[in-house]
Amino acid sequence: MAKVSKKLQAVNAKVDKTKLYPIAEAIKLAKETSITKFDSTVEIAFNLNVDPRHADQQIRGALVLPGGTGKSQKVLVLTKTKAKEAQEAGADFVGAEDLIQKIQKENWFEYDVIVATPEMMAELGKIGKILGPKGLMPNPKTGTVTPDVKKALDEIKKGKVEYRTDKEGNIHSILGKVSFTEDNLLKNYSAILEVIKKAKPAAVKGTYIKNISVTTTMGPGIKVLIEN
């Protein structure tokens, strides 16, 4: 069993594992219990009453966090028709079949997000098994397959995050950084919560959001009070 450091023991002692904290209190506590020397990421996890084995209960999408993510994203744009537009909008890499081949042959992953124009999807399908497990496959639901590459790039650079249910019905997302103000973290929380509430599948009866927790990199999990 891994040994818990004195520093981690001290911050763990600050968190009551049996308590549900109002979100403002949970965010304040998350900032106080961050123990890393670097600017930790603040994350949110939702446990939902959904069965992702059914297509109509798979929740996936994207939103721009009003307070940003605190993270700079390198964007690869794959396009035959909008290369100039992508370059002018600040894409880090722009190409077409040449870069798809580079991914396939060289395992090239020096980017965080791929945006593709629709005509590239047939070619991209050939490397779906490479991109899919890494969460990099462009998808119209998240706005990463689009003819409007400028809009897609603007949103990503401003703080766009993707969310999707995993096999257990959980959704994980970035809330921001420990260095963010509590107000910005609260704005981001409200934005994510609203989007997930609106995505409730019609097939779900009774309680939809079962649990919410906030944590920081290497920090303790903090249970959040779900308010209507």
Short mmCIF file of C-alpha atoms in Angstrom, two decimals:
data_model
loop_
_atom_site.label_atom_id
_atom_site.label_comp_id
_atom_site.label_asym_id
_atom_site.label_seq_id
_atom_site.Cartn_x
_atom_site.Cartn_y
_atom_site.Cartn_z
CA MET A 1 0.00 0.00 0.00
CA ALA A 2 1.37 3.43 -0.98
CA LYS A 3 2.52 5.60 1.91
CA VAL A 4 0.51 8.81 2.34
CA SER A 5 2.69 11.88 2.89
CA LYS A 6 2.22 14.08 5.96
CA LYS A 7 1.16 16.94 3.70
CA LEU A 8 -1.56 14.82 2.08
CA GLN A 9 -2.67 13.51 5.49
CA ALA A 10 -3.04 17.10 6.67
CA VAL A 11 -5.24 18.18 3.74
CA ASN A 12 -7.27 14.96 3.89
CA ALA A 13 -8.07 15.81 7.50
CA LYS A 14 -9.64 19.11 6.35
CA VAL A 15 -12.23 17.29 4.24
CA ASP A 16 -15.21 15.61 5.90
CA LYS A 17 -15.86 12.58 3.67
CA THR A 18 -19.41 12.25 4.99
CA LYS A 19 -20.39 15.86 4.24
CA LEU A 20 -21.95 17.32 1.11
CA TYR A 21 -20.45 20.80 0.65
CA PRO A 22 -22.27 23.68 -1.06
CA ILE A 23 -20.37 24.34 -4.31
CA ALA A 24 -18.88 27.67 -3.18
CA GLU A 25 -17.53 25.97 -0.04
CA ALA A 26 -16.30 22.97 -2.05
CA ILE A 27 -14.35 25.17 -4.45
CA LYS A 28 -12.80 27.16 -1.59
CA LEU A 29 -11.80 23.90 0.11
CA ALA A 30 -10.38 22.48 -3.15
CA LYS A 31 -8.11 25.52 -3.48
CA GLU A 32 -7.03 25.23 0.16
CA THR A 33 -6.21 21.51 -0.10
CA SER A 34 -4.13 21.72 -3.28
CA ILE A 35 -0.62 20.51 -2.38
CA THR A 36 1.27 20.60 -5.68
CA LYS A 37 4.04 23.09 -6.36
CA PHE A 38 2.59 23.72 -9.84
CA ASP A 39 -0.77 25.33 -10.67
CA SER A 40 -3.06 22.32 -10.25
CA THR A 41 -6.08 21.64 -12.40
CA VAL A 42 -9.46 21.76 -10.66
CA GLU A 43 -11.72 18.97 -11.94
CA ILE A 44 -15.38 18.10 -11.61
CA ALA A 45 -16.97 14.65 -11.80
CA PHE A 46 -20.68 13.88 -12.22
CA ASN A 47 -22.09 10.42 -11.53
CA LEU A 48 -25.30 10.12 -13.56
CA ASN A 49 -28.21 7.72 -13.49
CA VAL A 50 -27.76 6.73 -17.14
CA ASP A 51 -26.95 3.49 -18.94
CA PRO A 52 -24.39 4.35 -21.66
CA ARG A 53 -24.96 0.93 -23.26
CA HIS A 54 -28.09 2.51 -24.77
CA ALA A 55 -27.42 5.03 -27.55
CA ASP A 56 -30.16 7.37 -26.30
CA GLN A 57 -28.46 7.61 -22.90
CA GLN A 58 -24.97 8.46 -24.14
CA ILE A 59 -24.28 12.10 -23.32
CA ARG A 60 -21.68 13.95 -25.34
CA GLY A 61 -21.02 17.54 -26.26
CA ALA A 62 -18.84 20.59 -25.71
CA LEU A 63 -19.07 24.05 -24.20
CA VAL A 64 -16.94 27.14 -23.82
CA LEU A 65 -16.19 27.73 -20.14
CA PRO A 66 -16.95 31.41 -19.33
CA GLY A 67 -13.90 31.59 -17.04
CA GLY A 68 -11.60 29.72 -19.44
CA THR A 69 -9.60 26.58 -18.69
CA GLY A 70 -6.19 28.08 -17.92
CA LYS A 71 -4.78 25.64 -20.44
CA SER A 72 -3.42 26.46 -23.89
CA GLN A 73 -4.53 23.97 -26.51
CA LYS A 74 -2.52 23.06 -29.61
CA VAL A 75 -4.93 22.62 -32.50
CA LEU A 76 -4.45 20.58 -35.68
CA VAL A 77 -6.78 21.51 -38.54
CA LEU A 78 -7.27 18.96 -41.30
CA THR A 79 -8.76 20.53 -44.40
CA LYS A 80 -8.49 20.73 -48.18
CA THR A 81 -10.62 23.84 -48.51
CA LYS A 82 -9.96 26.11 -45.50
CA ALA A 83 -6.17 25.98 -45.00
CA LYS A 84 -5.65 29.75 -45.28
CA GLU A 85 -8.58 30.48 -42.96
CA ALA A 86 -7.22 28.01 -40.40
CA GLN A 87 -3.73 29.54 -40.48
CA GLU A 88 -5.12 33.06 -40.09
CA ALA A 89 -7.30 31.93 -37.16
CA GLY A 90 -4.25 30.63 -35.26
CA ALA A 91 -4.16 26.90 -35.91
CA ASP A 92 -0.91 25.32 -34.72
CA PHE A 93 -0.82 22.76 -37.55
CA VAL A 94 -2.69 22.73 -40.88
CA GLY A 95 -2.72 20.00 -43.51
CA ALA A 96 -4.73 17.26 -45.17
CA GLU A 97 -3.79 13.70 -46.24
CA ASP A 98 -0.11 14.45 -45.57
CA LEU A 99 -0.73 14.92 -41.83
CA ILE A 100 -3.12 11.97 -41.65
CA GLN A 101 -0.32 9.81 -43.04
CA LYS A 102 2.09 11.35 -40.53
CA ILE A 103 -0.25 10.32 -37.69
CA GLN A 104 -0.60 6.83 -39.16
CA LYS A 105 3.06 6.18 -39.88
CA GLU A 106 4.83 8.15 -37.16
CA ASN A 107 2.33 8.09 -34.24
CA TRP A 108 2.40 11.89 -34.33
CA PHE A 109 0.49 13.47 -31.43
CA GLU A 110 1.97 16.93 -30.84
CA TYR A 111 -1.48 18.56 -30.55
CA ASP A 112 -4.43 18.48 -28.15
CA VAL A 113 -7.44 18.86 -30.46
CA ILE A 114 -8.19 18.03 -34.10
CA VAL A 115 -10.64 20.13 -36.13
CA ALA A 116 -11.64 18.78 -39.53
CA THR A 117 -13.73 20.10 -42.39
CA PRO A 118 -16.40 17.62 -43.59
CA GLU A 119 -14.57 16.53 -46.76
CA MET A 120 -11.76 15.08 -44.62
CA MET A 121 -13.91 12.61 -42.71
CA ALA A 122 -13.58 9.74 -45.20
CA GLU A 123 -9.78 9.93 -44.89
CA LEU A 124 -9.93 10.40 -41.12
CA GLY A 125 -12.07 7.28 -40.81
CA LYS A 126 -9.02 5.25 -41.86
CA ILE A 127 -7.22 6.22 -38.63
CA GLY A 128 -10.26 6.17 -36.35
CA LYS A 129 -8.80 3.26 -34.39
CA ILE A 130 -5.71 5.37 -33.66
CA LEU A 131 -7.51 8.60 -32.75
CA GLY A 132 -10.58 7.15 -31.01
CA PRO A 133 -8.88 5.66 -27.93
CA LYS A 134 -7.05 8.96 -27.37
CA GLY A 135 -10.27 10.98 -27.58
CA LEU A 136 -8.97 12.87 -30.61
CA MET A 137 -11.45 11.81 -33.30
CA PRO A 138 -13.32 14.90 -34.56
CA ASN A 139 -17.08 14.79 -34.07
CA PRO A 140 -19.91 17.07 -35.24
CA LYS A 141 -21.49 16.89 -31.74
CA THR A 142 -18.49 18.65 -30.23
CA GLY A 143 -18.10 21.14 -33.08
CA THR A 144 -14.80 19.69 -34.27
CA VAL A 145 -16.20 18.62 -37.66
CA THR A 146 -17.26 21.89 -39.25
CA PRO A 147 -16.79 24.08 -42.34
CA ASP A 148 -16.42 27.07 -39.97
CA VAL A 149 -12.86 26.47 -38.78
CA LYS A 150 -12.46 30.05 -37.55
CA LYS A 151 -15.37 29.69 -35.11
CA ALA A 152 -14.10 26.28 -33.96
CA LEU A 153 -10.60 27.65 -33.32
CA ASP A 154 -11.93 30.74 -31.51
CA GLU A 155 -13.98 28.56 -29.15
CA ILE A 156 -11.12 26.16 -28.43
CA LYS A 157 -8.68 28.98 -27.71
CA LYS A 158 -11.22 30.68 -25.42
CA GLY A 159 -11.68 27.59 -23.26
CA LYS A 160 -13.83 24.98 -24.95
CA VAL A 161 -14.06 21.62 -23.20
CA GLU A 162 -15.62 18.37 -24.35
CA TYR A 163 -17.61 16.08 -22.10
CA ARG A 164 -18.96 12.56 -22.51
CA THR A 165 -20.23 9.73 -20.34
CA ASP A 166 -17.82 6.89 -19.65
CA LYS A 167 -18.84 3.22 -19.31
CA GLU A 168 -19.97 3.78 -15.70
CA GLY A 169 -22.13 6.80 -16.50
CA ASN A 170 -19.64 9.38 -15.19
CA ILE A 171 -18.70 12.68 -16.80
CA HIS A 172 -15.35 14.29 -15.97
CA SER A 173 -14.42 17.85 -16.91
CA ILE A 174 -11.93 20.60 -16.19
CA LEU A 175 -13.22 23.44 -14.00
CA GLY A 176 -10.07 25.54 -14.29
CA LYS A 177 -6.88 26.05 -12.29
CA VAL A 178 -6.24 26.51 -8.57
CA SER A 179 -4.95 30.01 -9.39
CA PHE A 180 -8.39 31.00 -10.75
CA THR A 181 -10.61 33.20 -8.62
CA GLU A 182 -13.40 31.39 -6.82
CA ASP A 183 -15.84 33.45 -8.89
CA ASN A 184 -14.46 32.15 -12.20
CA LEU A 185 -14.51 28.56 -10.95
CA LEU A 186 -18.12 29.04 -9.85
CA LYS A 187 -19.06 30.45 -13.27
CA ASN A 188 -17.50 27.43 -14.96
CA TYR A 189 -19.31 25.05 -12.60
CA SER A 190 -22.67 26.69 -13.28
CA ALA A 191 -22.09 26.50 -17.04
CA ILE A 192 -21.20 22.78 -16.97
CA LEU A 193 -24.05 21.92 -14.58
CA GLU A 194 -26.60 23.69 -16.78
CA VAL A 195 -25.42 21.88 -19.93
CA ILE A 196 -25.54 18.47 -18.22
CA LYS A 197 -29.01 19.14 -16.79
CA LYS A 198 -30.30 20.03 -20.26
CA ALA A 199 -28.79 16.83 -21.68
CA LYS A 200 -30.93 14.59 -19.45
CA PRO A 201 -32.14 11.69 -21.61
CA ALA A 202 -35.92 11.24 -21.86
CA ALA A 203 -35.51 7.58 -20.84
CA VAL A 204 -34.10 8.51 -17.41
CA LYS A 205 -36.67 8.43 -14.62
CA GLY A 206 -36.16 9.61 -11.05
CA THR A 207 -32.83 11.01 -9.85
CA TYR A 208 -30.61 12.02 -12.78
CA ILE A 209 -27.48 13.45 -11.13
CA LYS A 210 -26.56 11.04 -8.33
CA ASN A 211 -23.26 12.53 -7.11
CA ILE A 212 -20.95 15.45 -7.86
CA SER A 213 -17.38 15.79 -6.61
CA VAL A 214 -14.61 18.35 -7.00
CA THR A 215 -10.91 17.62 -6.77
CA THR A 216 -7.51 19.03 -7.68
CA THR A 217 -4.45 17.26 -9.05
CA MET A 218 -3.33 14.90 -6.24
CA GLY A 219 -5.83 16.55 -3.87
CA PRO A 220 -8.68 14.91 -1.94
CA GLY A 221 -12.14 14.46 -3.45
CA ILE A 222 -14.81 16.82 -2.10
CA LYS A 223 -18.48 15.83 -2.36
CA VAL A 224 -20.78 18.59 -3.60
CA LEU A 225 -24.32 19.28 -2.39
CA ILE A 226 -26.67 19.01 -5.38
CA GLU A 227 -28.98 22.02 -5.29
CA ASN A 228 -32.14 22.25 -7.40
#
